[in-house]
mmCIF file with all atom_site columns, C-alpha atoms in Angstrom:
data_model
loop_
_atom_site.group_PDB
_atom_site.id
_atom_site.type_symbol
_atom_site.label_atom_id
_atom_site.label_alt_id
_atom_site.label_comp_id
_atom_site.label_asym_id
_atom_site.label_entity_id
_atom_site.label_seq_id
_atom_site.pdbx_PDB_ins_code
_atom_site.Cartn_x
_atom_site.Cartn_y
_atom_site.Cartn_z
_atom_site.occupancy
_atom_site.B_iso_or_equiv
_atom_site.pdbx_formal_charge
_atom_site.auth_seq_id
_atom_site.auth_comp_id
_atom_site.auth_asym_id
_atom_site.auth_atom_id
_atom_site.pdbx_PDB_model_num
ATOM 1   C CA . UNK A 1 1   ? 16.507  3.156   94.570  1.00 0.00 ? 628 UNK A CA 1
ATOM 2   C CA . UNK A 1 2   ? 16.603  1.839   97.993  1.00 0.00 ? 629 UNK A CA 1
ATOM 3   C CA . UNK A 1 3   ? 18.497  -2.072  97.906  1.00 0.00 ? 630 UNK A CA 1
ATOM 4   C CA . UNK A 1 4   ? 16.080  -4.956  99.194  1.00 0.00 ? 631 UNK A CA 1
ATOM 5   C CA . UNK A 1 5   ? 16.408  -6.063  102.589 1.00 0.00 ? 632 UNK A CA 1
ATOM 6   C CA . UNK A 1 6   ? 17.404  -9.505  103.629 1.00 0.00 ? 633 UNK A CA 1
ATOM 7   C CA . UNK A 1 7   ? 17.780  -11.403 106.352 1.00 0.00 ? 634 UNK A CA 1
ATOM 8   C CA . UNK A 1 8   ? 22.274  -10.721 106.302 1.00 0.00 ? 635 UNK A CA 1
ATOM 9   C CA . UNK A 1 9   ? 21.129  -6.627  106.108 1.00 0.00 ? 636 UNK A CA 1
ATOM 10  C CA . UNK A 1 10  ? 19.393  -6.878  109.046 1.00 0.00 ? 637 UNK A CA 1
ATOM 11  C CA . UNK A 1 11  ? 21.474  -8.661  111.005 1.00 0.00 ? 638 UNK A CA 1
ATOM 12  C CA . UNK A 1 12  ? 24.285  -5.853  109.987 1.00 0.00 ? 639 UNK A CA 1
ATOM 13  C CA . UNK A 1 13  ? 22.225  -3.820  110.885 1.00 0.00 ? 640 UNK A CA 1
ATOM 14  C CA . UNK A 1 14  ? 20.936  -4.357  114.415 1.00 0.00 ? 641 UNK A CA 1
ATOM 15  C CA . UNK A 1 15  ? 24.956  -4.798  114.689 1.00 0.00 ? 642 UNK A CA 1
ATOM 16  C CA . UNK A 1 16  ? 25.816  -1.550  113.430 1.00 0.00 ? 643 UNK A CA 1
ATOM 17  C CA . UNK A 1 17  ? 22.994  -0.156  115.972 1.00 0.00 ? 644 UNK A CA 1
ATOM 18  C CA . UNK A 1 18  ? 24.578  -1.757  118.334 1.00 0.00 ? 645 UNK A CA 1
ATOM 19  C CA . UNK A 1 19  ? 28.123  -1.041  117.910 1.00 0.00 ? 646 UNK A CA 1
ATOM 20  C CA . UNK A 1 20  ? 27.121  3.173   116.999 1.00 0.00 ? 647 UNK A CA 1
ATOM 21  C CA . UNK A 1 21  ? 24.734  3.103   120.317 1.00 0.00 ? 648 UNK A CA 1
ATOM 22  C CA . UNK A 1 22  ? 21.754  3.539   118.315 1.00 0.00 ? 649 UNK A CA 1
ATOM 23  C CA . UNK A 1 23  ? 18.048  1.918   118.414 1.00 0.00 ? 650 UNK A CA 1
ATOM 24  C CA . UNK A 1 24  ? 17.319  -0.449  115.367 1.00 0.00 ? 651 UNK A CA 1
ATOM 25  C CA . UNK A 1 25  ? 14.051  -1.439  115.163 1.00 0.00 ? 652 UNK A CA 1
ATOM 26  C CA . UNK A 1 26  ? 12.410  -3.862  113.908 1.00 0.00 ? 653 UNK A CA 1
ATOM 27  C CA . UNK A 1 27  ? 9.204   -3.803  111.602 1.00 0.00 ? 654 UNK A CA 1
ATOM 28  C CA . UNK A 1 28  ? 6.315   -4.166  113.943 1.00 0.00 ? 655 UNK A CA 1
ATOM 29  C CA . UNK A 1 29  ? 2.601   -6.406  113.089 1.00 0.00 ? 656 UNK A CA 1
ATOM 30  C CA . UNK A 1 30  ? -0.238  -3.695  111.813 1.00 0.00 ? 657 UNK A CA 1
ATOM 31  C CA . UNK A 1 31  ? -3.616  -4.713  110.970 1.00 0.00 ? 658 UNK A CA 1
ATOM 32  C CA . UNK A 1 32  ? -2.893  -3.825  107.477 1.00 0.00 ? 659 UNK A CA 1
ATOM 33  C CA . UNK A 1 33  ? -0.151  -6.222  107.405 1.00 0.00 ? 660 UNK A CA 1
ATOM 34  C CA . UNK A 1 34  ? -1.820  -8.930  109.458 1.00 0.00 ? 661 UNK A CA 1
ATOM 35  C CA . UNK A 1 35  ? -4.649  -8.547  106.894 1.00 0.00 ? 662 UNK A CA 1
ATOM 36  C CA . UNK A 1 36  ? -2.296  -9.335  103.805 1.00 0.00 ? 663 UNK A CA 1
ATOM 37  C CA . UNK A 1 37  ? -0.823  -12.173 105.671 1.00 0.00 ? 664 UNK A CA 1
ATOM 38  C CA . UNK A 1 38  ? -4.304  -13.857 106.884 1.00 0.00 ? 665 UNK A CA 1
ATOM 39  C CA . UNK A 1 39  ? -5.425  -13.478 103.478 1.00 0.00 ? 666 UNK A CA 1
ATOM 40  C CA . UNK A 1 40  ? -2.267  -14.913 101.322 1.00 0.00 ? 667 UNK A CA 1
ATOM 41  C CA . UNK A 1 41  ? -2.963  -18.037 104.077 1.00 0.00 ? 668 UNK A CA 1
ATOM 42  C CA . UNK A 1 42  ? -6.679  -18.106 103.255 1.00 0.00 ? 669 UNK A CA 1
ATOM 43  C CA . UNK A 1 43  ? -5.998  -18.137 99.393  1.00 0.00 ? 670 UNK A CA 1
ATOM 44  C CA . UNK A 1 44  ? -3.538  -20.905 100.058 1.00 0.00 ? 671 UNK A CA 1
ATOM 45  C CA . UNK A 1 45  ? -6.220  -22.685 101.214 1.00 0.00 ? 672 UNK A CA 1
ATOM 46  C CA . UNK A 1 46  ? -8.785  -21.969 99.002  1.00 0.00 ? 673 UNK A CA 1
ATOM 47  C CA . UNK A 1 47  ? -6.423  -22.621 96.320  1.00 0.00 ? 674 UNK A CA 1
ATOM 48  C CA . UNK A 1 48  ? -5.180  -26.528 97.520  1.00 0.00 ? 675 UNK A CA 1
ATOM 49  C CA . UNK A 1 49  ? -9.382  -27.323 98.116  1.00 0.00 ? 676 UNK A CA 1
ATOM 50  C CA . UNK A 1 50  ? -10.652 -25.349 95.494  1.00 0.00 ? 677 UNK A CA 1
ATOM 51  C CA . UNK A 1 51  ? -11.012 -28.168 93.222  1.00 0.00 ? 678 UNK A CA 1
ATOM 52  C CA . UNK A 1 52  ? -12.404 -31.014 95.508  1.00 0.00 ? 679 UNK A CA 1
ATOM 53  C CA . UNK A 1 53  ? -16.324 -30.641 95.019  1.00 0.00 ? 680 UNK A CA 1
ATOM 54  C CA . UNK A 1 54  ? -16.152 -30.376 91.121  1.00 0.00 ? 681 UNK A CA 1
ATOM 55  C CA . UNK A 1 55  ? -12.982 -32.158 89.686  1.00 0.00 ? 682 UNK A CA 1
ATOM 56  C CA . UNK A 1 56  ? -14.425 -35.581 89.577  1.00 0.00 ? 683 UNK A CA 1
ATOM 57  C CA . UNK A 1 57  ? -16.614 -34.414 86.991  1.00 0.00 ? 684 UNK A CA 1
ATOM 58  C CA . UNK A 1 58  ? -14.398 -32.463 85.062  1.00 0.00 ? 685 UNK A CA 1
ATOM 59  C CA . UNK A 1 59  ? -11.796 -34.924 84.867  1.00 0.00 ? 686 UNK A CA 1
ATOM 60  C CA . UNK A 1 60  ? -14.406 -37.151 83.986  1.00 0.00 ? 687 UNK A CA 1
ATOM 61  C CA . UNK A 1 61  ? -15.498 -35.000 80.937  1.00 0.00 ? 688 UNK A CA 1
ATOM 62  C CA . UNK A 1 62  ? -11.958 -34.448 79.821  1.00 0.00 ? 689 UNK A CA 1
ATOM 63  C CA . UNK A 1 63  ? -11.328 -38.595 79.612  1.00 0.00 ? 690 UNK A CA 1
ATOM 64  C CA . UNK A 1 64  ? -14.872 -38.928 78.468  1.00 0.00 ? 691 UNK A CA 1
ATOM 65  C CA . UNK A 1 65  ? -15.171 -41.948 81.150  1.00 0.00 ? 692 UNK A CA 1
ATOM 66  C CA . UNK A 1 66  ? -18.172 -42.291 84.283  1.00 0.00 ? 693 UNK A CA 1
ATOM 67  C CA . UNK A 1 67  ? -16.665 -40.069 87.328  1.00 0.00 ? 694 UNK A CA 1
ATOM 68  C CA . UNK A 1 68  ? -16.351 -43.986 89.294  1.00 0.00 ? 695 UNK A CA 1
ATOM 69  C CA . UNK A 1 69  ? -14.137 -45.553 86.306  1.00 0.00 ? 696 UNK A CA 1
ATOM 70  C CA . UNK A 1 70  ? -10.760 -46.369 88.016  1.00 0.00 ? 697 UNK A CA 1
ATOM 71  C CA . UNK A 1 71  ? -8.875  -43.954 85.443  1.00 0.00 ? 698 UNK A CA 1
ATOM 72  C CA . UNK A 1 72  ? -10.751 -40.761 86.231  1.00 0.00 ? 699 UNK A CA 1
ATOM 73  C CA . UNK A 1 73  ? -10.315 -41.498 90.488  1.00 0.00 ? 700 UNK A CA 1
ATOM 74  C CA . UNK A 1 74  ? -6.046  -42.318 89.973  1.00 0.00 ? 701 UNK A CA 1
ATOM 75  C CA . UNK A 1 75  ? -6.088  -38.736 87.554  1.00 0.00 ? 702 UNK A CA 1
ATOM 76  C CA . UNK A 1 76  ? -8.049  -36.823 90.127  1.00 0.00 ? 703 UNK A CA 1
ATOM 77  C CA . UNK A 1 77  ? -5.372  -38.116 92.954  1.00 0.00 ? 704 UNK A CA 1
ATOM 78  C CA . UNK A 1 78  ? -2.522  -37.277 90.925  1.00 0.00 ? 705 UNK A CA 1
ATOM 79  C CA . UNK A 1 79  ? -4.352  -33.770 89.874  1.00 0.00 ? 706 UNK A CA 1
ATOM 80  C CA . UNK A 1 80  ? -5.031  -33.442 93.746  1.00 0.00 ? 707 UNK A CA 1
ATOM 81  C CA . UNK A 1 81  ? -1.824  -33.816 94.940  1.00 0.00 ? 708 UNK A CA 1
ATOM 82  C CA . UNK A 1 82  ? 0.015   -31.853 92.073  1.00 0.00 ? 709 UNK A CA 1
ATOM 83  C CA . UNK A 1 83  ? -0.278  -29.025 94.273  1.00 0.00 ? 710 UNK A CA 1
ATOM 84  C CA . UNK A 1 84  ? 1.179   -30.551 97.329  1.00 0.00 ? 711 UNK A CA 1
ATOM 85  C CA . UNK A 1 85  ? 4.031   -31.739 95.398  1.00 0.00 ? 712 UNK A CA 1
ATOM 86  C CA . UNK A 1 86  ? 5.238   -28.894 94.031  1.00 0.00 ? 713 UNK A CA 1
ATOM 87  C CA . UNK A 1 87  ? 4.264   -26.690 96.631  1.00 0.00 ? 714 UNK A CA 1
ATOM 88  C CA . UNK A 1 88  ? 7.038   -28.937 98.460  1.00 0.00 ? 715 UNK A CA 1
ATOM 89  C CA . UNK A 1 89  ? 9.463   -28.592 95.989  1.00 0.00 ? 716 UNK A CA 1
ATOM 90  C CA . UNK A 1 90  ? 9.521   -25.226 95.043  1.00 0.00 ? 717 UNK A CA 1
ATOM 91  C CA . UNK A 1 91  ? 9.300   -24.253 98.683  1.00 0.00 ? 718 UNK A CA 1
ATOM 92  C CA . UNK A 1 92  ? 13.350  -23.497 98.972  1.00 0.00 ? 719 UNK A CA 1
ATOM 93  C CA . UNK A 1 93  ? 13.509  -22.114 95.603  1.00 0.00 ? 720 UNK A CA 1
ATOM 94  C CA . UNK A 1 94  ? 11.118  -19.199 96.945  1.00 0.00 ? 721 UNK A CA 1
ATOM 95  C CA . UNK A 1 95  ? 13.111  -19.279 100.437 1.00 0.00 ? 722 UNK A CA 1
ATOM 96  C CA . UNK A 1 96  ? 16.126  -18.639 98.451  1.00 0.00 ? 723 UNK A CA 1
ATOM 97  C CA . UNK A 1 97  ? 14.575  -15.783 96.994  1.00 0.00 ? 724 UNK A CA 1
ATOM 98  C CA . UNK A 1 98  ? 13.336  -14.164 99.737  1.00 0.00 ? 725 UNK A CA 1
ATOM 99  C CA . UNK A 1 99  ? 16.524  -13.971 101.775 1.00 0.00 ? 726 UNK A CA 1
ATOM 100 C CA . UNK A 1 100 ? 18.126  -12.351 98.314  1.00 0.00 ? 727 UNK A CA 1
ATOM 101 C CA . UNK A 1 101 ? 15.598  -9.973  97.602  1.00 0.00 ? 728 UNK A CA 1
ATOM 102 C CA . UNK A 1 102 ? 13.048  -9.559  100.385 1.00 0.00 ? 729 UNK A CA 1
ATOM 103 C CA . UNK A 1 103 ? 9.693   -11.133 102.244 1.00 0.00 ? 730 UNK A CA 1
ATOM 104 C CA . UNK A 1 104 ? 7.486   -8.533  100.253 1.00 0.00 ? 731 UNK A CA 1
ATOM 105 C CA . UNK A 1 105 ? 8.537   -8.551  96.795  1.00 0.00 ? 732 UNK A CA 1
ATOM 106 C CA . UNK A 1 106 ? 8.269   -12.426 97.045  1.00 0.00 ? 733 UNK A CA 1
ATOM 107 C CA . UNK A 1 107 ? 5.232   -12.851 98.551  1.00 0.00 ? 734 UNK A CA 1
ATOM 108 C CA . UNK A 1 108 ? 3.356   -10.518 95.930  1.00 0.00 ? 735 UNK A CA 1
ATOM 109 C CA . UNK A 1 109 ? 4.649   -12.785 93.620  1.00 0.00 ? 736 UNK A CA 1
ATOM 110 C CA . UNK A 1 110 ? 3.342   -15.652 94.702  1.00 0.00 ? 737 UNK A CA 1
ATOM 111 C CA . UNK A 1 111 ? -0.076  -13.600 95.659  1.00 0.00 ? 738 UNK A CA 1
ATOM 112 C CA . UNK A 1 112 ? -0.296  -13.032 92.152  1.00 0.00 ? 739 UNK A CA 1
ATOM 113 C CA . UNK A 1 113 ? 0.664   -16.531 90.732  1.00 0.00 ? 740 UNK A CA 1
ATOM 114 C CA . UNK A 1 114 ? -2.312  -17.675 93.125  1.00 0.00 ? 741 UNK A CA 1
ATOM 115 C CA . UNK A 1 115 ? -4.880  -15.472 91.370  1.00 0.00 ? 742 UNK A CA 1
ATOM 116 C CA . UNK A 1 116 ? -3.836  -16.418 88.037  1.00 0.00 ? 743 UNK A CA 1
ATOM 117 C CA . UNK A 1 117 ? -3.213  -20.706 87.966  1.00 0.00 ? 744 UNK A CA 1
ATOM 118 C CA . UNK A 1 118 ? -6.979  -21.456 89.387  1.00 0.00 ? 745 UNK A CA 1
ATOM 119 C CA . UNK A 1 119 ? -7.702  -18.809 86.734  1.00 0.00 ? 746 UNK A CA 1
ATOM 120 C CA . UNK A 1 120 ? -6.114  -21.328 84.382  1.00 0.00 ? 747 UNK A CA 1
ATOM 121 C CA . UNK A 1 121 ? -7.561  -24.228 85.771  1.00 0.00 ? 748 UNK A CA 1
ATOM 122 C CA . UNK A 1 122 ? -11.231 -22.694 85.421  1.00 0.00 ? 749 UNK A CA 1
ATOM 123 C CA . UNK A 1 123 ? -11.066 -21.923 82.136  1.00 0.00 ? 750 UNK A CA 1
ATOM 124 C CA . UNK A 1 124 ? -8.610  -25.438 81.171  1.00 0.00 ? 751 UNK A CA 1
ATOM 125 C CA . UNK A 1 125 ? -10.167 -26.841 77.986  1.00 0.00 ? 752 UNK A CA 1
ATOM 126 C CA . UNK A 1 126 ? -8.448  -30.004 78.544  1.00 0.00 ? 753 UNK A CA 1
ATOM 127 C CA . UNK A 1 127 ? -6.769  -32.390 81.261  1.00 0.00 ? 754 UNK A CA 1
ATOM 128 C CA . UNK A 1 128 ? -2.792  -31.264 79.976  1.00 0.00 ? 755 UNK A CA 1
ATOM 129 C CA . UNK A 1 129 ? -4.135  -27.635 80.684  1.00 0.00 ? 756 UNK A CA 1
ATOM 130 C CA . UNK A 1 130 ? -5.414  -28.992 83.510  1.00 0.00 ? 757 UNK A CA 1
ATOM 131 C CA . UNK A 1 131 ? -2.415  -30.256 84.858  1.00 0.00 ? 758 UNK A CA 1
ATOM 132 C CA . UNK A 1 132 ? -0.258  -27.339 83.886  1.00 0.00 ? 759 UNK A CA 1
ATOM 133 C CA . UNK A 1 133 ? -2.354  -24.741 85.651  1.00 0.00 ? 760 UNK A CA 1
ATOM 134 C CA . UNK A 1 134 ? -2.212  -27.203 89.190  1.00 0.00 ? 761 UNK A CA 1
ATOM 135 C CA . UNK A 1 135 ? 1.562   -27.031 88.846  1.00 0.00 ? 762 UNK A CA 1
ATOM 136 C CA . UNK A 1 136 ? 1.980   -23.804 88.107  1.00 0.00 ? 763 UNK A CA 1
ATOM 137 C CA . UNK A 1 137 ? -0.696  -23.035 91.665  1.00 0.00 ? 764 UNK A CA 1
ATOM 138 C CA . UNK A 1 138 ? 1.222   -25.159 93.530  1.00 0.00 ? 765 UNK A CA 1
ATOM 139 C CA . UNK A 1 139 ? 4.817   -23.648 92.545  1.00 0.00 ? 766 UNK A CA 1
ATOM 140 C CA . UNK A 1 140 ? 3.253   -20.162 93.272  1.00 0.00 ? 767 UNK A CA 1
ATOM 141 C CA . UNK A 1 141 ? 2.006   -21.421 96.669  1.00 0.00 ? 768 UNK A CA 1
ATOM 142 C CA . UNK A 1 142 ? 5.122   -22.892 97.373  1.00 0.00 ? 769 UNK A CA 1
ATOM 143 C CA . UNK A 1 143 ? 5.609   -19.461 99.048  1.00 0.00 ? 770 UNK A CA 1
ATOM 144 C CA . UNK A 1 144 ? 3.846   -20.113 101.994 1.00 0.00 ? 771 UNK A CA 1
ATOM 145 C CA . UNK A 1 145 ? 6.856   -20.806 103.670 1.00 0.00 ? 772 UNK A CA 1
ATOM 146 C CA . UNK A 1 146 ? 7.722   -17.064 103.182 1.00 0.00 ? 773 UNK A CA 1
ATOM 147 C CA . UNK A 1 147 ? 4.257   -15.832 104.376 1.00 0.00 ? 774 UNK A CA 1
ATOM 148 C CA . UNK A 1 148 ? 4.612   -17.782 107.602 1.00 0.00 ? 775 UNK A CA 1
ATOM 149 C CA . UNK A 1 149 ? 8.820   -16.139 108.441 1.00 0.00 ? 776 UNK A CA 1
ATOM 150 C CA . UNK A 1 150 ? 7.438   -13.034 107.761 1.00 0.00 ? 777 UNK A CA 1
ATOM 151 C CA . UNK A 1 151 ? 4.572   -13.002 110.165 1.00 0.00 ? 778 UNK A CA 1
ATOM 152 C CA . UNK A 1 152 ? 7.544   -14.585 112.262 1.00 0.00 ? 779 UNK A CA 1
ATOM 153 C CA . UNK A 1 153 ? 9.782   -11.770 111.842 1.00 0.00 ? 780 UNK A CA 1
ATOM 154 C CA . UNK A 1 154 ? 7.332   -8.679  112.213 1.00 0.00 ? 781 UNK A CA 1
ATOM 155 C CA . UNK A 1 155 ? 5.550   -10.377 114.973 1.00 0.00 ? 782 UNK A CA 1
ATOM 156 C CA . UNK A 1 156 ? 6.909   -8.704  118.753 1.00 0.00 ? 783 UNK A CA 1
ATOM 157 C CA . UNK A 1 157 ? 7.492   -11.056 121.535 1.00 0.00 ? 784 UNK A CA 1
#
């Protein structure tokens, strides 16, 4: 079993290239990976508007209230920016993880958190489900971070 990179291996290692006289080299940008990348950003943003046309209404039939009743718009705002919030939050927790056990490993993580939460949401029978499923996208997506270093790091100048 080969030991997960981080940001301190590397480092020791470009020094150890450098003190032996050898070439370290970096991990260079291939489509394939500049595919992954563009697509973990476009599910990001599917995932944060995903709900904007239709959650009105489905708030709306989970409080059994008119989609204009002041109650439905203030728990559509706070289900809107759920997302946000704990994308913010959790944003160190999966930057913390990355530098101890990789870019990749994380990111597929959070890849797969974002398929499953609007999964959840979809199929939510009721608002606490709701709710639940929004966090749990958002703390998945707090990864985005991590996406964005790694394009950073592979990326040649």
């Amino acid at each position: 079993n080969m030991p997960a990179r981080t940001l301190a291996s590397d480092a020791c290692a470009r020094e150890q290239a450098q003190h032996d006289g050898s070439m370290w080299q970096k991990p260079g940008l291939t489509c394939g990976t500049l595919f992954v990348v563009g697509a973990m950003n476009l599910i990001d943003c599917i995932n944060f508007c995903l709900l904007t046309p239709y959650v009105d209404r489905m708030v709306s039939s989970f409080l059994g209230r008119p989609t204009n009743d002041g109650s439905v718009v203030h728990t559509v705002g706070i289900l809107i920016g759920l997302y946000s919030l704990c994308e913010v939050v959790f944003s160190p927790f999966w930057g913390y993880l990355a530098d101890v056990f990789g870019r990749r490993p994380v990111m597929l993580i959070g890849l797969g958190g974002s398929i499953i939460a609007p999964l959840m949401f979809g199929f939510a029978e009721n608002l606490s489900m709701a709710f639940v499923a929004r966090a749990i996208d958002g703390f998945f997506c707090g990864n985005s971070g991590v996406v964005k270093t790694y394009l950073g790091e592979v990326v040649d100048s």
